[in-house]
Coordinates of N, CA and C in Angstrom, one line a residue:
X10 N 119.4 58.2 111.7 CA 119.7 58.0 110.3 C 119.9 59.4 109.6
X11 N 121.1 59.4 108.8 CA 121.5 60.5 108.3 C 120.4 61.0 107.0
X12 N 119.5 62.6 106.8 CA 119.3 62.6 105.9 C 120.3 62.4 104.5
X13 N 119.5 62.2 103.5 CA 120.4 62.3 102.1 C 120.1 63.7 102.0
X14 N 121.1 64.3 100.8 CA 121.4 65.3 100.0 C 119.9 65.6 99.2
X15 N 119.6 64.3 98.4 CA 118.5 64.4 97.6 C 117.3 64.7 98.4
X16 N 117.3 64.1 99.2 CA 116.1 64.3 100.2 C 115.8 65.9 100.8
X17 N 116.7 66.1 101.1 CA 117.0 67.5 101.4 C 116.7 68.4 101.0
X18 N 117.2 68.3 99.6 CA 117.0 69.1 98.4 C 115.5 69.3 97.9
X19 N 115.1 68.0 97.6 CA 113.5 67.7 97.5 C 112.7 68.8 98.5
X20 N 112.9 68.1 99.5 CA 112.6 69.8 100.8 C 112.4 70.3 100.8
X21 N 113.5 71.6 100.3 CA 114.2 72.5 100.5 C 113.2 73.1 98.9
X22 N 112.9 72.7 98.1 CA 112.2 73.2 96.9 C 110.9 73.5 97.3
X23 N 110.3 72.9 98.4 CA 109.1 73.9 99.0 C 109.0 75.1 99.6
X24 N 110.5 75.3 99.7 CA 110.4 76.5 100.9 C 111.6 77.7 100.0
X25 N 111.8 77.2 99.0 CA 112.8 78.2 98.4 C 111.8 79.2 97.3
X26 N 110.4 79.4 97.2 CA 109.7 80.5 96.8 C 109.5 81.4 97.7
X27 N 109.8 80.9 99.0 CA 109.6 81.6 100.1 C 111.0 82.8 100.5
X28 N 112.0 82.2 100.1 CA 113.0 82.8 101.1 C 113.2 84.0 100.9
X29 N 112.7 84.7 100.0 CA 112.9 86.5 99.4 C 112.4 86.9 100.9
X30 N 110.9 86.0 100.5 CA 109.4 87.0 101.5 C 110.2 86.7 103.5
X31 N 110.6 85.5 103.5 CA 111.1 85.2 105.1 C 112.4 86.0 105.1
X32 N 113.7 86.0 104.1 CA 114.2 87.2 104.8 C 113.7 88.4 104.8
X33 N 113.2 88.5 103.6 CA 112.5 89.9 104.0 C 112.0 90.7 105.4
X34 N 111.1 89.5 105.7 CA 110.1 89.6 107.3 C 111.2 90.0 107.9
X35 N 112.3 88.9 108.0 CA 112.7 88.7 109.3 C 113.8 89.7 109.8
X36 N 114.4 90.3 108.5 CA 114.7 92.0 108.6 C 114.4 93.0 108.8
X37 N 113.0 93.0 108.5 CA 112.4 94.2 109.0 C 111.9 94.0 110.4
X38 N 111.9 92.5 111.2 CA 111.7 92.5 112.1 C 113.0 92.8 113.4
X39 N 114.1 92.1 112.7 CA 115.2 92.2 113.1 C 115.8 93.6 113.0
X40 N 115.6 94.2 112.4 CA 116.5 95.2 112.0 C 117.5 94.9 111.5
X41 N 118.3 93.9 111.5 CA 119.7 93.7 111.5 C 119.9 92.6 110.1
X42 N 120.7 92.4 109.2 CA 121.0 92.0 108.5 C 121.1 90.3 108.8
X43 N 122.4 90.3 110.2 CA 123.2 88.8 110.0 C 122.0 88.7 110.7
X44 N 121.3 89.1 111.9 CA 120.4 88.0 112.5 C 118.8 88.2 111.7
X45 N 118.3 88.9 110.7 CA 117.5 88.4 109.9 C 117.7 87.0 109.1
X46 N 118.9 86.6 109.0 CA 119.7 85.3 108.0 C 119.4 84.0 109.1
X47 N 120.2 84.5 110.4 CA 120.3 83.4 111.3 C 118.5 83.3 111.6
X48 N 117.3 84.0 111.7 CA 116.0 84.0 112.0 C 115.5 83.2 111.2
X49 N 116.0 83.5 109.5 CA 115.4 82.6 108.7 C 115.7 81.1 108.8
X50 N 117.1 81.0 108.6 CA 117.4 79.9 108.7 C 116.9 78.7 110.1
X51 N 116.7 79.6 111.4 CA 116.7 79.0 112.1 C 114.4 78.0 111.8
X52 N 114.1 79.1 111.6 CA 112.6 79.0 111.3 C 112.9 77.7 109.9
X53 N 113.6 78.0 109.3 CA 113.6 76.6 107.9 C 113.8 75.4 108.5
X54 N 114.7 75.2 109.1 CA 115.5 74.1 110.4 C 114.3 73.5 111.3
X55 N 113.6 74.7 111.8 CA 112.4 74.3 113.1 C 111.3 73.7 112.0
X56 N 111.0 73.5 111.1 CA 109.8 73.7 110.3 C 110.5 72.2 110.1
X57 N 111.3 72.7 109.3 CA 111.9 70.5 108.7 C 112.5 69.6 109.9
X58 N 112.5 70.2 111.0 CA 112.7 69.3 112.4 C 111.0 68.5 112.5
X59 N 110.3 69.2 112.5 CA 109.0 68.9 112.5 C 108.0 67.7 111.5
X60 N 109.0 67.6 110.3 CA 109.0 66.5 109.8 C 108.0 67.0 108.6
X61 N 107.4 68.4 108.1 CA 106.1 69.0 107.6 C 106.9 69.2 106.3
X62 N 106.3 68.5 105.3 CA 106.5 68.6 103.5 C 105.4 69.8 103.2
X63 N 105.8 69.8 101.9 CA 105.0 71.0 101.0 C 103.3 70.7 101.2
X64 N 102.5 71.8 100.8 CA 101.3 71.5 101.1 C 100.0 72.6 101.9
X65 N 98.9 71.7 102.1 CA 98.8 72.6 102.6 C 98.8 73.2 104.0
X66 N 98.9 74.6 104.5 CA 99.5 75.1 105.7 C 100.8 75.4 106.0
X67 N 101.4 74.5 104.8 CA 103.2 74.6 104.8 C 103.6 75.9 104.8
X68 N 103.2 76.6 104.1 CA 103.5 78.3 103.9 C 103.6 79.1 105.5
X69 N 102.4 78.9 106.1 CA 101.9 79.5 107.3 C 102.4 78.7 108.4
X70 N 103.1 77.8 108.2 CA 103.9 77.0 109.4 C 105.5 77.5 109.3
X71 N 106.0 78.1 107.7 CA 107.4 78.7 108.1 C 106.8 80.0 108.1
X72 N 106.0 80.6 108.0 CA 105.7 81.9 108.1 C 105.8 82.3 110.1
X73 N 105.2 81.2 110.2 CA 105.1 80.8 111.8 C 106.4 81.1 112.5
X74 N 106.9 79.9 112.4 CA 108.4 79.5 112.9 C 109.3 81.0 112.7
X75 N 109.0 81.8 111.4 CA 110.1 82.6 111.0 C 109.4 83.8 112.0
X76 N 108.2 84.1 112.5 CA 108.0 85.1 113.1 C 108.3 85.0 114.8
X77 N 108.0 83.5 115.1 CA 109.0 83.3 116.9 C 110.5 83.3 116.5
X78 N 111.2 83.0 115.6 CA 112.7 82.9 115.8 C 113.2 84.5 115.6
X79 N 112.2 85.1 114.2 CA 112.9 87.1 114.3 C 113.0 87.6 115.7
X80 N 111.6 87.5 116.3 CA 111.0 88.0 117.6 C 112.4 87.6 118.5
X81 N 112.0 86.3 119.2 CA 113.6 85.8 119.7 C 114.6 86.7 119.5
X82 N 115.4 86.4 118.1 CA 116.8 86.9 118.0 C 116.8 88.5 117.9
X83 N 115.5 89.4 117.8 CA 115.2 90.6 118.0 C 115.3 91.0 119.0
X84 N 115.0 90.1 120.2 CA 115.1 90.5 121.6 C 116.0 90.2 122.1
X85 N 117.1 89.5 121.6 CA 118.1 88.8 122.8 C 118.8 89.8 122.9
X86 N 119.5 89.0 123.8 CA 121.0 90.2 124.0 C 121.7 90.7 122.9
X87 N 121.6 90.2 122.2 CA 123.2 90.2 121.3 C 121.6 90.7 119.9
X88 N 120.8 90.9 119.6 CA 119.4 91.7 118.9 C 119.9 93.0 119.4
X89 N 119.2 93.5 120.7 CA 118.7 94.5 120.6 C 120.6 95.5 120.8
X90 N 121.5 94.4 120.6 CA 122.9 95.5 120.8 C 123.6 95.4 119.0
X91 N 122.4 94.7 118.0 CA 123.3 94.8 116.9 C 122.8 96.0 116.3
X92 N 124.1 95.8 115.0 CA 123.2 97.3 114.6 C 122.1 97.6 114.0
X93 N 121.8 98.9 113.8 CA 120.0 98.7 112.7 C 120.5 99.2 111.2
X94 N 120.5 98.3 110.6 CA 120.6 98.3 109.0 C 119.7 97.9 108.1
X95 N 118.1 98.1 108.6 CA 117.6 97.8 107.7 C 117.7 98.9 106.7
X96 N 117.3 98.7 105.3 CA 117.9 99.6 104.4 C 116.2 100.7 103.8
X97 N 115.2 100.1 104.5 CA 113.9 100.8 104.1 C 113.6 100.0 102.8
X98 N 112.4 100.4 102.0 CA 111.9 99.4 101.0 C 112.9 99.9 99.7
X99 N 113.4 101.1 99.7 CA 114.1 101.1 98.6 C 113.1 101.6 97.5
X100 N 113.5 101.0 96.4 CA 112.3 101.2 95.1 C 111.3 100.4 95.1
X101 N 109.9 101.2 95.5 CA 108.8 100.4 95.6 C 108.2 99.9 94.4
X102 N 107.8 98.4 94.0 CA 107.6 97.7 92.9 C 107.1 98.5 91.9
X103 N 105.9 99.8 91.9 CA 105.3 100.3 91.4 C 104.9 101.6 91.6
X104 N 104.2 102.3 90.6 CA 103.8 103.9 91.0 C 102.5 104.0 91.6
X105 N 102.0 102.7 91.8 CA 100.4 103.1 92.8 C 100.6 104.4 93.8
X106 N 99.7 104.6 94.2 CA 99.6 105.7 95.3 C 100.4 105.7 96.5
X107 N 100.1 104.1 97.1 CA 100.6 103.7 98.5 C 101.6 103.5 98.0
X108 N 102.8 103.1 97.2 CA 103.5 103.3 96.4 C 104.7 104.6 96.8
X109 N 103.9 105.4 96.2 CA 104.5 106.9 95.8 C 104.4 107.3 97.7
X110 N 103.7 106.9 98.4 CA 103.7 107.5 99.7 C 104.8 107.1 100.8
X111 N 104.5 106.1 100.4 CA 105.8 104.6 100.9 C 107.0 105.0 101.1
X112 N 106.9 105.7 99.7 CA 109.0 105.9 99.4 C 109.3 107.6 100.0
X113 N 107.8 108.1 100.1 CA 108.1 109.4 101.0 C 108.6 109.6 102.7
X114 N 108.3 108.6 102.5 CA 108.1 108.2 104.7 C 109.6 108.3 104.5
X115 N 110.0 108.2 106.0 CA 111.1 107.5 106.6 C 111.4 106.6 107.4
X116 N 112.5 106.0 107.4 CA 112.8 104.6 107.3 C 111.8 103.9 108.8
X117 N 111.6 105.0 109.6 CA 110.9 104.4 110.6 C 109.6 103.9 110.6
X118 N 108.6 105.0 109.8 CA 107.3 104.4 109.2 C 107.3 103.3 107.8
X119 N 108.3 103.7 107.1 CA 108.3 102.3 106.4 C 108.4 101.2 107.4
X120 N 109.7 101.0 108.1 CA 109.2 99.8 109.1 C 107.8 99.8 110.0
X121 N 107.3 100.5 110.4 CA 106.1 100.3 110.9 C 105.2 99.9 110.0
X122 N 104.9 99.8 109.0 CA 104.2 99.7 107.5 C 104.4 98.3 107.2
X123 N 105.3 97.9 107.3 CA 105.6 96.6 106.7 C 105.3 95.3 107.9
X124 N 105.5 96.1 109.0 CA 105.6 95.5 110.6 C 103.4 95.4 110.3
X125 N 103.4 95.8 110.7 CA 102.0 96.0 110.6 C 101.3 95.5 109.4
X126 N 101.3 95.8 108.1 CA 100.7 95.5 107.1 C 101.3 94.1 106.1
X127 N 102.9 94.5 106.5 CA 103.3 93.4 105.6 C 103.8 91.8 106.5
X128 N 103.4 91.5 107.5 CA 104.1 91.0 108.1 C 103.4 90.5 109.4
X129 N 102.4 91.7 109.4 CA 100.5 91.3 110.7 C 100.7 90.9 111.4
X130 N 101.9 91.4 111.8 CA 102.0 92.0 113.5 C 101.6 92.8 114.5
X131 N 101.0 92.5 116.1 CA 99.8 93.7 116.1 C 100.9 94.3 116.8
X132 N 99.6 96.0 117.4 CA 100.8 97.0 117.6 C 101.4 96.8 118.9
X133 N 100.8 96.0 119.6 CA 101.6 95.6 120.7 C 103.3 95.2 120.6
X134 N 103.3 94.1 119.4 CA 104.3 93.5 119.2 C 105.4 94.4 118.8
X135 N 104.5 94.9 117.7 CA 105.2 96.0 117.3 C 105.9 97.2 118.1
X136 N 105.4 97.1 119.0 CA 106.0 98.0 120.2 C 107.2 98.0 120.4
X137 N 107.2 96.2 121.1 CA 108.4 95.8 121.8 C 109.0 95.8 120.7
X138 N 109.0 95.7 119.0 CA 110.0 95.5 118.4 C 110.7 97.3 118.4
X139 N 110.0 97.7 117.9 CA 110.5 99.3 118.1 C 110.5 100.2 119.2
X140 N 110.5 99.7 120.2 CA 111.0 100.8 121.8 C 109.6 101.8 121.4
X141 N 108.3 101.7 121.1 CA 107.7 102.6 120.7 C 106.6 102.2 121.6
X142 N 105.7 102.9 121.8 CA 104.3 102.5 122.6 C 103.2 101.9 121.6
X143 N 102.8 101.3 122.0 CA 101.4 100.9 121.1 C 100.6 102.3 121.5
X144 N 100.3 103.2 121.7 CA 99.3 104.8 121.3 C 100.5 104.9 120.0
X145 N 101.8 104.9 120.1 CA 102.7 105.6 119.4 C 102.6 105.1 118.0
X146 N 102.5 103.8 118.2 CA 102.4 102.7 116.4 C 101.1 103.3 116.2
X147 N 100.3 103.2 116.8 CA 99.0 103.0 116.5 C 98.6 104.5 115.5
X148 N 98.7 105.6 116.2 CA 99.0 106.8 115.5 C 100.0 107.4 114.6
X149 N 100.8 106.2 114.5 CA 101.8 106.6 113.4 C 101.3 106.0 112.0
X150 N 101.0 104.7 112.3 CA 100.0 104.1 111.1 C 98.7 104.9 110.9
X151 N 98.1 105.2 111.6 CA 96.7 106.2 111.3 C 97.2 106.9 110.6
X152 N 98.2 107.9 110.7 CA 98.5 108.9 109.9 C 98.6 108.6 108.8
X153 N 99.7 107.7 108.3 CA 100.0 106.8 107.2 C 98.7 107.0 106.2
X154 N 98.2 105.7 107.3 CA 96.7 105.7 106.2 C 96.0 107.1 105.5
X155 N 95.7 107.8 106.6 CA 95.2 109.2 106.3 C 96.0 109.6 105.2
X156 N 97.2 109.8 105.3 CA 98.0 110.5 103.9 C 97.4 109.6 102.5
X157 N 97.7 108.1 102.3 CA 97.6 107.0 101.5 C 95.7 107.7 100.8
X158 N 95.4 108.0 101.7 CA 93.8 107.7 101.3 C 93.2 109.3 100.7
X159 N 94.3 110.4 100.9 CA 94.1 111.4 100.3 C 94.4 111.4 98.7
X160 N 95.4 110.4 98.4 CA 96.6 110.1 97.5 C 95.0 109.4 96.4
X161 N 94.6 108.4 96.9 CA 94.0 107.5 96.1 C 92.6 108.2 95.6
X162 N 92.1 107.7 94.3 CA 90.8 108.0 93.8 C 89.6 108.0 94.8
X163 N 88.5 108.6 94.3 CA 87.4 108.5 95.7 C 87.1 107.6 95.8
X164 N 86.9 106.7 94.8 CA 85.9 105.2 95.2 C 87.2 104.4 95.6
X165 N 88.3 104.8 95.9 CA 89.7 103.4 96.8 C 89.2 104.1 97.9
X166 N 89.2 104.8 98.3 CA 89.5 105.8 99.8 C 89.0 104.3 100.7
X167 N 88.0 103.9 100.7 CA 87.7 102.8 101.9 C 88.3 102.0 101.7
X168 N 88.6 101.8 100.9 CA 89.8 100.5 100.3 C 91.2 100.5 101.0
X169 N 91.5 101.5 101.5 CA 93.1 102.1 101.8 C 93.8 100.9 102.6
X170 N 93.3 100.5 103.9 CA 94.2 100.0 104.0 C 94.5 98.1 104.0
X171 N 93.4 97.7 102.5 CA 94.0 96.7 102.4 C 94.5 96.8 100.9
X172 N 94.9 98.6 100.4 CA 95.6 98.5 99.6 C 97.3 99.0 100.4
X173 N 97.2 98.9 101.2 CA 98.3 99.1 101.8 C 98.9 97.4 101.9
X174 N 97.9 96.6 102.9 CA 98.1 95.6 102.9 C 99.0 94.8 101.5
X175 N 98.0 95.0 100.5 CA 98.5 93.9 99.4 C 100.0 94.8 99.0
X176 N 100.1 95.9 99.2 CA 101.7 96.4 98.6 C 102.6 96.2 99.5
X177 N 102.6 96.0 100.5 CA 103.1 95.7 101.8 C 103.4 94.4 101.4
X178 N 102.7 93.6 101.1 CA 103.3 92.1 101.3 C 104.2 92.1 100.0
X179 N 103.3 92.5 98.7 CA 104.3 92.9 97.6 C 105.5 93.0 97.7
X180 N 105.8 94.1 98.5 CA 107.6 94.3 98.5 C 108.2 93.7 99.6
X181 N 107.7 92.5 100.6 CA 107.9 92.0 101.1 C 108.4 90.3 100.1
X182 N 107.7 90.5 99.4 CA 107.7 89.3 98.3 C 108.9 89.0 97.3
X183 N 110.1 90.7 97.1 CA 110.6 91.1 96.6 C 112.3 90.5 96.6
X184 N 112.7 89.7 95.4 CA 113.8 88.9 95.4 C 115.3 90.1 95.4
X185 N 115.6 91.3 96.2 CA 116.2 92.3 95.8 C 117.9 92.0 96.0
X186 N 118.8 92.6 95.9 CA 120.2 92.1 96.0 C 121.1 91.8 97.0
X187 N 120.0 92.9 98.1 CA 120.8 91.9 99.8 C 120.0 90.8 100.2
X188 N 119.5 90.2 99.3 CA 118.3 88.7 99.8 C 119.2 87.3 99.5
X189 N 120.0 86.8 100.6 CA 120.5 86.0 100.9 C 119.9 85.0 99.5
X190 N 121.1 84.3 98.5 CA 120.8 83.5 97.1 C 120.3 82.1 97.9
X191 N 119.1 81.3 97.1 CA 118.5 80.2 97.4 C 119.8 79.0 98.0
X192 N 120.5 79.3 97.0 CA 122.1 78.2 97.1 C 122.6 78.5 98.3
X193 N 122.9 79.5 98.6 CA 123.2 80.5 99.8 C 122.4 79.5 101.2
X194 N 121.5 79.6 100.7 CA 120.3 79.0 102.0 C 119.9 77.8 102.1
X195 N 120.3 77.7 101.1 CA 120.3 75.5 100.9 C 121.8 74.9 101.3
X196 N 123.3 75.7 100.8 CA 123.8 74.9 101.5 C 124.3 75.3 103.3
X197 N 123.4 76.2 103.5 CA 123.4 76.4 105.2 C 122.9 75.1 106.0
X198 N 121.7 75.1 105.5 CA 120.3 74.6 105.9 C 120.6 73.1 105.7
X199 N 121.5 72.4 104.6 CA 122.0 71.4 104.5 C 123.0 70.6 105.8
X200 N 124.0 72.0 105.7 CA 124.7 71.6 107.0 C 124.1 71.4 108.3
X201 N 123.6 72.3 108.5 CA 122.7 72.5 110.1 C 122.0 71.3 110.2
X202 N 120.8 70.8 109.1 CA 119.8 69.6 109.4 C 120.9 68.4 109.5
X203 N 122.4 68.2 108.9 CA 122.7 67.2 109.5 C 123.6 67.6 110.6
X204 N 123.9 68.1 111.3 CA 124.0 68.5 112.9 C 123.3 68.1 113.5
X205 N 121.9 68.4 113.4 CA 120.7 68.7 114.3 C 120.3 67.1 114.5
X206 N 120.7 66.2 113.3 CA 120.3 64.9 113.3 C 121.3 63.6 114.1
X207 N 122.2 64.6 113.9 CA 123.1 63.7 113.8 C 123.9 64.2 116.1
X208 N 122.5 65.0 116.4 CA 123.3 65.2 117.8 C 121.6 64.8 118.4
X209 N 120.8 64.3 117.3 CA 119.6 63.5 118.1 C 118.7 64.4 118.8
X210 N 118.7 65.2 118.4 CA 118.0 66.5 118.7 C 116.0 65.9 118.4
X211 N 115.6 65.3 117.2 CA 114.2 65.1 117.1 C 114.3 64.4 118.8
X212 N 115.1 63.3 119.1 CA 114.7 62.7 120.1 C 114.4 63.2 121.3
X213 N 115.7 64.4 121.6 CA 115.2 64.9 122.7 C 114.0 65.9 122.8
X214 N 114.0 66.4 121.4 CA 112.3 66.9 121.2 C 111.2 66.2 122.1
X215 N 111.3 65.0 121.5 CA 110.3 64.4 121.6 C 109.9 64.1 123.0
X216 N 111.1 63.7 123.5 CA 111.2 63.4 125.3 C 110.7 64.7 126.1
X217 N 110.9 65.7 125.7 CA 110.9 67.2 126.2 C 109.4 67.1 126.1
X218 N 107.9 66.5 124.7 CA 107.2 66.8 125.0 C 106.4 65.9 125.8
X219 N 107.2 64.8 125.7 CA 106.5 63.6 126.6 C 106.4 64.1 128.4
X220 N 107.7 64.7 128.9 CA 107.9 65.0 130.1 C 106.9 66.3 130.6
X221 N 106.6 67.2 129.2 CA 105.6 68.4 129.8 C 104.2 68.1 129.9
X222 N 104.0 66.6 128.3 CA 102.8 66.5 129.0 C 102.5 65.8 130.4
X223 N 103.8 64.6 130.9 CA 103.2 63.9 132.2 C 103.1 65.1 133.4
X224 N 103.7 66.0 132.7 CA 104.3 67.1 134.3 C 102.4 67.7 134.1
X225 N 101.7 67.8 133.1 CA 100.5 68.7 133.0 C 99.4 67.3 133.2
X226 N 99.7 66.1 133.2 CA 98.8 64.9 134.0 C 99.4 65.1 135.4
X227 N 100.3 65.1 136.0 CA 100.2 65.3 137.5 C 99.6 66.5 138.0
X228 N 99.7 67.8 137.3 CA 99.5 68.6 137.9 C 97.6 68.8 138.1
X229 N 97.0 67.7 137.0 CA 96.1 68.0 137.0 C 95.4 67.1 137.9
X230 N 95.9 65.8 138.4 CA 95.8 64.8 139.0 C 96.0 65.5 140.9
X231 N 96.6 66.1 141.0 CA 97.1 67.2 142.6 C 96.0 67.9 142.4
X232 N 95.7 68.9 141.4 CA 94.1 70.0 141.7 C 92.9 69.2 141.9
X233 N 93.1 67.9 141.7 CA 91.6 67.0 141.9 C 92.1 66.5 143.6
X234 N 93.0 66.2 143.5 CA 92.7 65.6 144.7 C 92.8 66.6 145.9
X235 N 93.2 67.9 145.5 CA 93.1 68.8 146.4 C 91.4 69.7 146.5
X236 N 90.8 69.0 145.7 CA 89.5 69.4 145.3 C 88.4 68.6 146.3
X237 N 89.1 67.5 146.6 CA 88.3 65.7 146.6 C 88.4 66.7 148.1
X238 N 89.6 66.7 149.1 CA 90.2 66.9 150.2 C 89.6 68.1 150.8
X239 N 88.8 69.1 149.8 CA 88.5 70.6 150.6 C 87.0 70.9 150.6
X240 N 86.4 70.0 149.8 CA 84.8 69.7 150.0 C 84.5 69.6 151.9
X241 N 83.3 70.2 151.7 CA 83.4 69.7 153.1 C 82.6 68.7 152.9
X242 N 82.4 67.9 154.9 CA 82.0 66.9 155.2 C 80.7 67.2 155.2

């Protein structure tokens, strides 16, 4: 059955407060402009394949989806050979401290900043996203902090880095002028969900998890009987 328009739309109103903060992520995870767009989009598509309305957890289920589809198209072939355009945070919402330090860095520790704080990715991940070592992230953000925590009054100083945290997600939250228009993203996301429906795709979902779980009942049904068979007599 083909969705409707209206239905869609109805949908689509849960997830369109979100689309600043998911391209956002999925840029700074991507690096790259077009496959930040294709990351989001594909995470909106996986989320409403799933059949999940507004509510609660909805948030942290496309937060979900949008963080395996960046990762994915970050790594594929045609990721790690696009270009890197992310543009850095630009003008940070405010003159707080973390703020004023933010827009000092360069474009590399901004991305690690946002990777890390806005976005709570650990530095492992963060590795593979940036060719960098986890000693490497890990001391690059220490530094960070260290500068941030000189910056702030004495009673923030312990405070630092979940005042990094909340400015981090802040301008991650940020509706700015390369942030793909909600209309922009609805009528993508319109097309694709009837594709997706219309090539019966939930179905084969569904068969895909029926077959992995029988394949995880046999497998478990062979370690018993290979269990039964090695006892001794």
């Amino acid at each position: 059955m083909q969705p409707t328009s209206d239905a869609l739309r109805a949908w689509f109103k849960s997830v369109q407060p979100l689309c600043a903060e998911l391209f956002n992520a999925a840029h700074v995870m991507c690096g790259n402009y077009d496959m930040a767009e294709y990351a989001m989009r594909s995470a909106i598509l996986d989320v409403w394949l799933q059949n999940t309305s507004g509510g609660m957890g909805f948030r942290e289920r496309l937060r979900g989806a949008l963080r395996r589809e960046a990762f994915a198209a970050a790594l594929s072939e045609d990721g790690r050979s696009a270009e890197f355009n992310w543009p850095g945070i630009g003008d940070a919402p405010d003159d707080s401290p973390v703020s004023a330090q933010l827009r000092q860095e360069d474009v590399e520790m901004q991305r690690l900043v946002m990777l890390r704080h806005g976005c709570g990715i650990s530095l492992r991940a963060i590795g593979r996203l940036t060719g960098l070592t986890q000693g490497q992230v890990s001391a690059g953000l220490k530094r960070f902090e260290a500068r941030c925590r000189r910056r702030l009054p004495t009673q923030n100083r312990t405070k630092a880095e979940a005042l990094i945290t909340r400015q981090a997600k802040r301008i991650l939250s940020r509706n700015g002028p390369n942030v793909p228009q909600p209309g922009q993203v609805y009528r993508a996301f319109e097309a694709e969900a009837g594709a997706a429906r219309s090539s019966g795709f939930p179905v084969w979902r569904i068969a895909g998890s029926l077959l992995l779980g029988l394949m995880a009942l046999l497998c478990a049904g062979a370690f018993w009987l290979f269990a039964v068979l090695v006892q001794p007599v």
